[in-house]
Every structure is written in C-alpha cells, then in structure tokens.
JSON list of C-alpha atoms in Angstrom, two decimals:
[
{"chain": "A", "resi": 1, "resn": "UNK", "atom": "CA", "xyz": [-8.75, -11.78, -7.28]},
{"chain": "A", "resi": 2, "resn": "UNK", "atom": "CA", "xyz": [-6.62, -14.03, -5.61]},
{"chain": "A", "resi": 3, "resn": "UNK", "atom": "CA", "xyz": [-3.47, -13.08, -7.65]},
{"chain": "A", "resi": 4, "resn": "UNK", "atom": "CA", "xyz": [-4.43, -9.42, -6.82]},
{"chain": "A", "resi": 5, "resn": "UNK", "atom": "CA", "xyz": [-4.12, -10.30, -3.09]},
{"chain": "A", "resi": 6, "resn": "UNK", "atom": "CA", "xyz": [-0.93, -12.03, -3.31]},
{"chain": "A", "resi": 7, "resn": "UNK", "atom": "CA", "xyz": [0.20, -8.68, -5.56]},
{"chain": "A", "resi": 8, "resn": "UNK", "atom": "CA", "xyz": [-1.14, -6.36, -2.40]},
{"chain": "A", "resi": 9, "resn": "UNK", "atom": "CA", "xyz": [0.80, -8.37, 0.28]},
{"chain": "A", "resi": 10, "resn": "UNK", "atom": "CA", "xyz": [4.03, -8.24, -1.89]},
{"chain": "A", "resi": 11, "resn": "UNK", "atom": "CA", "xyz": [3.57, -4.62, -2.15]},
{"chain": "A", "resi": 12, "resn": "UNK", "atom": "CA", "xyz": [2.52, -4.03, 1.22]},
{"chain": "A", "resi": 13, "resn": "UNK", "atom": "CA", "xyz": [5.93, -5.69, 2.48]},
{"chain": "A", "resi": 14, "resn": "UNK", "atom": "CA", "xyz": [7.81, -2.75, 1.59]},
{"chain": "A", "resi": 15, "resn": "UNK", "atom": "CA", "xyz": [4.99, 0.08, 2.54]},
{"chain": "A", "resi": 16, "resn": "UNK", "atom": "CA", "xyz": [4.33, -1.24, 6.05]},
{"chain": "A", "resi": 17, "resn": "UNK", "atom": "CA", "xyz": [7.80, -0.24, 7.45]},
{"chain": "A", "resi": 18, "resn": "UNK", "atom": "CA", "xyz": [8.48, 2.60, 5.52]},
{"chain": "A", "resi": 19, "resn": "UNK", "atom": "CA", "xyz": [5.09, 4.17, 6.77]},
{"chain": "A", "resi": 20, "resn": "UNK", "atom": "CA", "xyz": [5.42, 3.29, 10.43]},
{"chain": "A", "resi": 21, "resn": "UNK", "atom": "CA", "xyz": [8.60, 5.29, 10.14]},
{"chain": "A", "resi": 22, "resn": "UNK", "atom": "CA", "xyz": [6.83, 7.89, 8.90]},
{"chain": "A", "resi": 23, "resn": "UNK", "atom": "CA", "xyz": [4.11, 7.60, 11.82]},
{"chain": "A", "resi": 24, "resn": "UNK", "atom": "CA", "xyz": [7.03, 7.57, 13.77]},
{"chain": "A", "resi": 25, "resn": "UNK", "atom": "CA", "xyz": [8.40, 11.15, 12.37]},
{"chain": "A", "resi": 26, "resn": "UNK", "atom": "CA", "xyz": [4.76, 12.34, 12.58]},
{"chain": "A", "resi": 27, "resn": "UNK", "atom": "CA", "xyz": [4.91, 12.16, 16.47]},
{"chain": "A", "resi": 28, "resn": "UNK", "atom": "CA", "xyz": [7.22, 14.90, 16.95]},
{"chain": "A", "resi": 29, "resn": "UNK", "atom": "CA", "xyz": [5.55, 18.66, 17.08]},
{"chain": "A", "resi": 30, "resn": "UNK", "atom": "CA", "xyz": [1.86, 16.44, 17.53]},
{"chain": "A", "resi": 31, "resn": "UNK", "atom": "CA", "xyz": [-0.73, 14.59, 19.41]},
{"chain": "A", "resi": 32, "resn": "UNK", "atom": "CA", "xyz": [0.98, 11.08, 19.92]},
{"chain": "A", "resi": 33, "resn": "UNK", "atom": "CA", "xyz": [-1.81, 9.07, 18.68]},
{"chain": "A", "resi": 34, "resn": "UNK", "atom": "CA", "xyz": [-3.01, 11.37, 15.88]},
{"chain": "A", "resi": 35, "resn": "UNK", "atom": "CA", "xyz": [0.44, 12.40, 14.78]},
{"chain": "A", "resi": 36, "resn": "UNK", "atom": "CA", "xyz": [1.15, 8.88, 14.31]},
{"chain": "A", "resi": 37, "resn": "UNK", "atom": "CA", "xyz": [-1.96, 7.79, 12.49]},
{"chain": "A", "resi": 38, "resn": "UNK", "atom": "CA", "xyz": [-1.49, 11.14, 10.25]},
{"chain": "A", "resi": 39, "resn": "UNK", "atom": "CA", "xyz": [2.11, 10.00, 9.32]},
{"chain": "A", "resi": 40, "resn": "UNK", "atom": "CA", "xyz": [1.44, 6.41, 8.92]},
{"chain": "A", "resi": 41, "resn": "UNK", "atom": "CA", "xyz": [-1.81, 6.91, 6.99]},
{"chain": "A", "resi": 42, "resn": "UNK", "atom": "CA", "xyz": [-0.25, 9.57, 4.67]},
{"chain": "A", "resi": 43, "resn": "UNK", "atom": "CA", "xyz": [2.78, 7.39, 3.92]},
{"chain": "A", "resi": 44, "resn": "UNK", "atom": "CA", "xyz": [0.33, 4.59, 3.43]},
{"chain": "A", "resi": 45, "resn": "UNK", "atom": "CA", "xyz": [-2.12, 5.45, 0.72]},
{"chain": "A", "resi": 46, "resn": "UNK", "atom": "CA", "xyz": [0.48, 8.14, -0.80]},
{"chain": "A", "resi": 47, "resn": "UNK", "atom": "CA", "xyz": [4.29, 8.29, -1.31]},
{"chain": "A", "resi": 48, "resn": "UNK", "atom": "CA", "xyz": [4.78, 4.82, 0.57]},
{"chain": "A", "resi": 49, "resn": "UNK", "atom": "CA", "xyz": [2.84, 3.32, -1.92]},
{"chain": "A", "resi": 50, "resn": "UNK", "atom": "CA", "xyz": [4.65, 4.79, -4.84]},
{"chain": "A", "resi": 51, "resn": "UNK", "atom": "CA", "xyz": [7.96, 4.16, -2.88]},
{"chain": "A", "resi": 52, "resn": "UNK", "atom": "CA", "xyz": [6.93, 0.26, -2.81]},
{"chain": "A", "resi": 53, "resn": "UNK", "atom": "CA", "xyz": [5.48, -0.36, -6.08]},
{"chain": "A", "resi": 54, "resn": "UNK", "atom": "CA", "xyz": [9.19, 1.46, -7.02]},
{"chain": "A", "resi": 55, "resn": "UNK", "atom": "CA", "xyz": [11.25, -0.99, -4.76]},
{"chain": "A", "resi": 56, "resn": "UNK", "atom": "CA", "xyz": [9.00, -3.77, -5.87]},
{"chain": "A", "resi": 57, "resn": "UNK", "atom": "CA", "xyz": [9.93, -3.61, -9.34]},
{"chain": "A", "resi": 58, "resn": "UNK", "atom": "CA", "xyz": [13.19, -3.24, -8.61]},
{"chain": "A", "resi": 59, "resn": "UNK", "atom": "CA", "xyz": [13.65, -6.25, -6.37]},
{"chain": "A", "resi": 60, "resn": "UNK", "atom": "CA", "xyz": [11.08, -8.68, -7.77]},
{"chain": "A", "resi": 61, "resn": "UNK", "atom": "CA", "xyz": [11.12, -7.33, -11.57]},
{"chain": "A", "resi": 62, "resn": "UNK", "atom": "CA", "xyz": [10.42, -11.19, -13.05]},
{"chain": "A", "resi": 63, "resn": "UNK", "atom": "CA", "xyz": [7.67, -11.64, -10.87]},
{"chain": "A", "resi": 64, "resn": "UNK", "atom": "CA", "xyz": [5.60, -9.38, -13.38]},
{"chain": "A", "resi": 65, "resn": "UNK", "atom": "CA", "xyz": [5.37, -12.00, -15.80]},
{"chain": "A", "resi": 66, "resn": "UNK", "atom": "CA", "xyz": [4.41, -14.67, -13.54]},
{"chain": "A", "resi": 67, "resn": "UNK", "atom": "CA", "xyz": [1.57, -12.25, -13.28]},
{"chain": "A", "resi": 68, "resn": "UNK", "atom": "CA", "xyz": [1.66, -11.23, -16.71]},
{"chain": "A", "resi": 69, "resn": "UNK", "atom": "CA", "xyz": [1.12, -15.08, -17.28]},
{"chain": "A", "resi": 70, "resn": "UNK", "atom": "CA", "xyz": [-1.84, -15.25, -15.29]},
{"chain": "A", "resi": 71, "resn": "UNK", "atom": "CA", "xyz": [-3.98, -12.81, -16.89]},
{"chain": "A", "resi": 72, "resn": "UNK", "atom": "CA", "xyz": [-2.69, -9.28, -14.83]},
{"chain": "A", "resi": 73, "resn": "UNK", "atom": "CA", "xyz": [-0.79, -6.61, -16.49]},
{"chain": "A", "resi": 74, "resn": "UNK", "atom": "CA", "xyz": [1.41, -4.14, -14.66]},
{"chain": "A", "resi": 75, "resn": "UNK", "atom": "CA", "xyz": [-1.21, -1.71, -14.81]},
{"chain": "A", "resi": 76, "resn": "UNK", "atom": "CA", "xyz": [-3.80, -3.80, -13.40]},
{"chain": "A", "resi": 77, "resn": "UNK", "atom": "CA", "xyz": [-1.91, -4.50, -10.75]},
{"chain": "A", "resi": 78, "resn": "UNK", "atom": "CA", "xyz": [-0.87, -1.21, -9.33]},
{"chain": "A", "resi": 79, "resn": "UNK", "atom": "CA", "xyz": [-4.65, -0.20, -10.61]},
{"chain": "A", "resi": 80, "resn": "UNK", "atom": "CA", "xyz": [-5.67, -2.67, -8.07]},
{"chain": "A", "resi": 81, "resn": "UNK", "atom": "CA", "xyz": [-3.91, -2.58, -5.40]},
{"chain": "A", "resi": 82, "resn": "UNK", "atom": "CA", "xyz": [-4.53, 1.48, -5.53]},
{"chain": "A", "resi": 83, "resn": "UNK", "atom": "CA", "xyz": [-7.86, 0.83, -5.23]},
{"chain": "A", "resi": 84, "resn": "UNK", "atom": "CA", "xyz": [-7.95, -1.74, -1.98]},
{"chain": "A", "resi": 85, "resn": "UNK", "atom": "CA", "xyz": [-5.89, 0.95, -0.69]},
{"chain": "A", "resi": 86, "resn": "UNK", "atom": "CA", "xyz": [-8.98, 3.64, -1.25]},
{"chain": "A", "resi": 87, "resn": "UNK", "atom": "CA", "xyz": [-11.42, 1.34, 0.14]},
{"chain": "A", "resi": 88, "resn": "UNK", "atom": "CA", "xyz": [-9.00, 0.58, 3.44]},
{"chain": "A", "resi": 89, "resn": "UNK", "atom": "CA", "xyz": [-9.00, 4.52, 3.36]},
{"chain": "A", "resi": 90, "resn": "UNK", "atom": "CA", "xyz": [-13.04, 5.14, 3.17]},
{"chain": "A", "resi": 91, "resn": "UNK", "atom": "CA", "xyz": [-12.92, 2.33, 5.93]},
{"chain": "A", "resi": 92, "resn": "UNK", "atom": "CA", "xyz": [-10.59, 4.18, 7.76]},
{"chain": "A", "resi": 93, "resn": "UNK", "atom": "CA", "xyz": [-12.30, 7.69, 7.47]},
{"chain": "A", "resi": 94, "resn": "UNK", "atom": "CA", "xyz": [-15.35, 6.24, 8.32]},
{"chain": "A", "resi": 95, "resn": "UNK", "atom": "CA", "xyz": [-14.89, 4.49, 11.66]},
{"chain": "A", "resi": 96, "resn": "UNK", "atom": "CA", "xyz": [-12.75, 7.89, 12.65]},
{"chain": "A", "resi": 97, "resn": "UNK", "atom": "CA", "xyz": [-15.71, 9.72, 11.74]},
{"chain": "A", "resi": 98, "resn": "UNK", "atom": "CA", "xyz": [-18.27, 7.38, 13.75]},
{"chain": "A", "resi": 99, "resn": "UNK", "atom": "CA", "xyz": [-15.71, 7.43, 16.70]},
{"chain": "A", "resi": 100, "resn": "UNK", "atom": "CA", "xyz": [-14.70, 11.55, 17.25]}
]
C-alpha cells in the first residue's frame, strides 16, 4: 500500500497544476467558488488524470520497473490510484451534499 501511495503522489505531481488551471478556466461565465471547484474537480478525477498518468510515463518511464520489482504492475497502479481518486470523489460529494 505504501508503494501505491508513493505511485499516487508521483501522479498527482502532474494533475495538481494542470487541474487548478482548469479551475482557473472554469471561473469565467460561473459562480467563482463553484466554477472553480467544477473545473478543478473535473480535471481531477477525469482528463487530468489521464493527462498525468500520460506525462508520467513519459518522464519517469524506468520507474515502472522499480515498481514492477516490487510486486505492482502498470495496471495495478493506474487501477489504484483510479480508485483513491473515486473514494476522494465520494468524499468530496458527500461533504458537498451534507453542506448545501
């Protein structure tokens, strides 16, 4: 679990600024606060994701086998990071649902 944490934070090093610039673009025509979360959640869980994993294995493409070598295949990985993503996303939709 460990190694799928360290996998998440990699990944997450490309997706965080990539989706606050698409919170950013999701202020104009919008509520500021909503517009932003839209945007930034969106990019997030969706095509910031896909955009990372992307850049990730072009930047970093050896670090697969170091995770390879511990027991995690490619698959596994994205698998797993996907799915922290949906539970940060049930988290997310239920504290906005408790809140409004």
């Amino acid at each position: 679990m460990k190694m799928l944490f360290h996998y998440y934070k990699s990944i997450h090093s490309f997706n965080i600024p990539f989706s606050l610039l698409a919170g950013l673009l999701g202020l104009i025509g919008h509520d500021k606060v909503a517009g932003f979360l839209k945007g930034f959640m969106l990019s997030l869980f969706t095509g910031g994701f896909a955009l990372s994993v992307f850049f990730f294995g072009l930047a970093y493409e050896n670090r697969y086998y170091f995770y390879y070598n511990k027991g995690f295949s490619k698959f596994q990985l994205i698998g797993g990071a996907y799915l922290l993503n949906v539970v940060m996303l049930l988290v997310y939709w239920l504290i906005k649902f408790l809140v409004a």
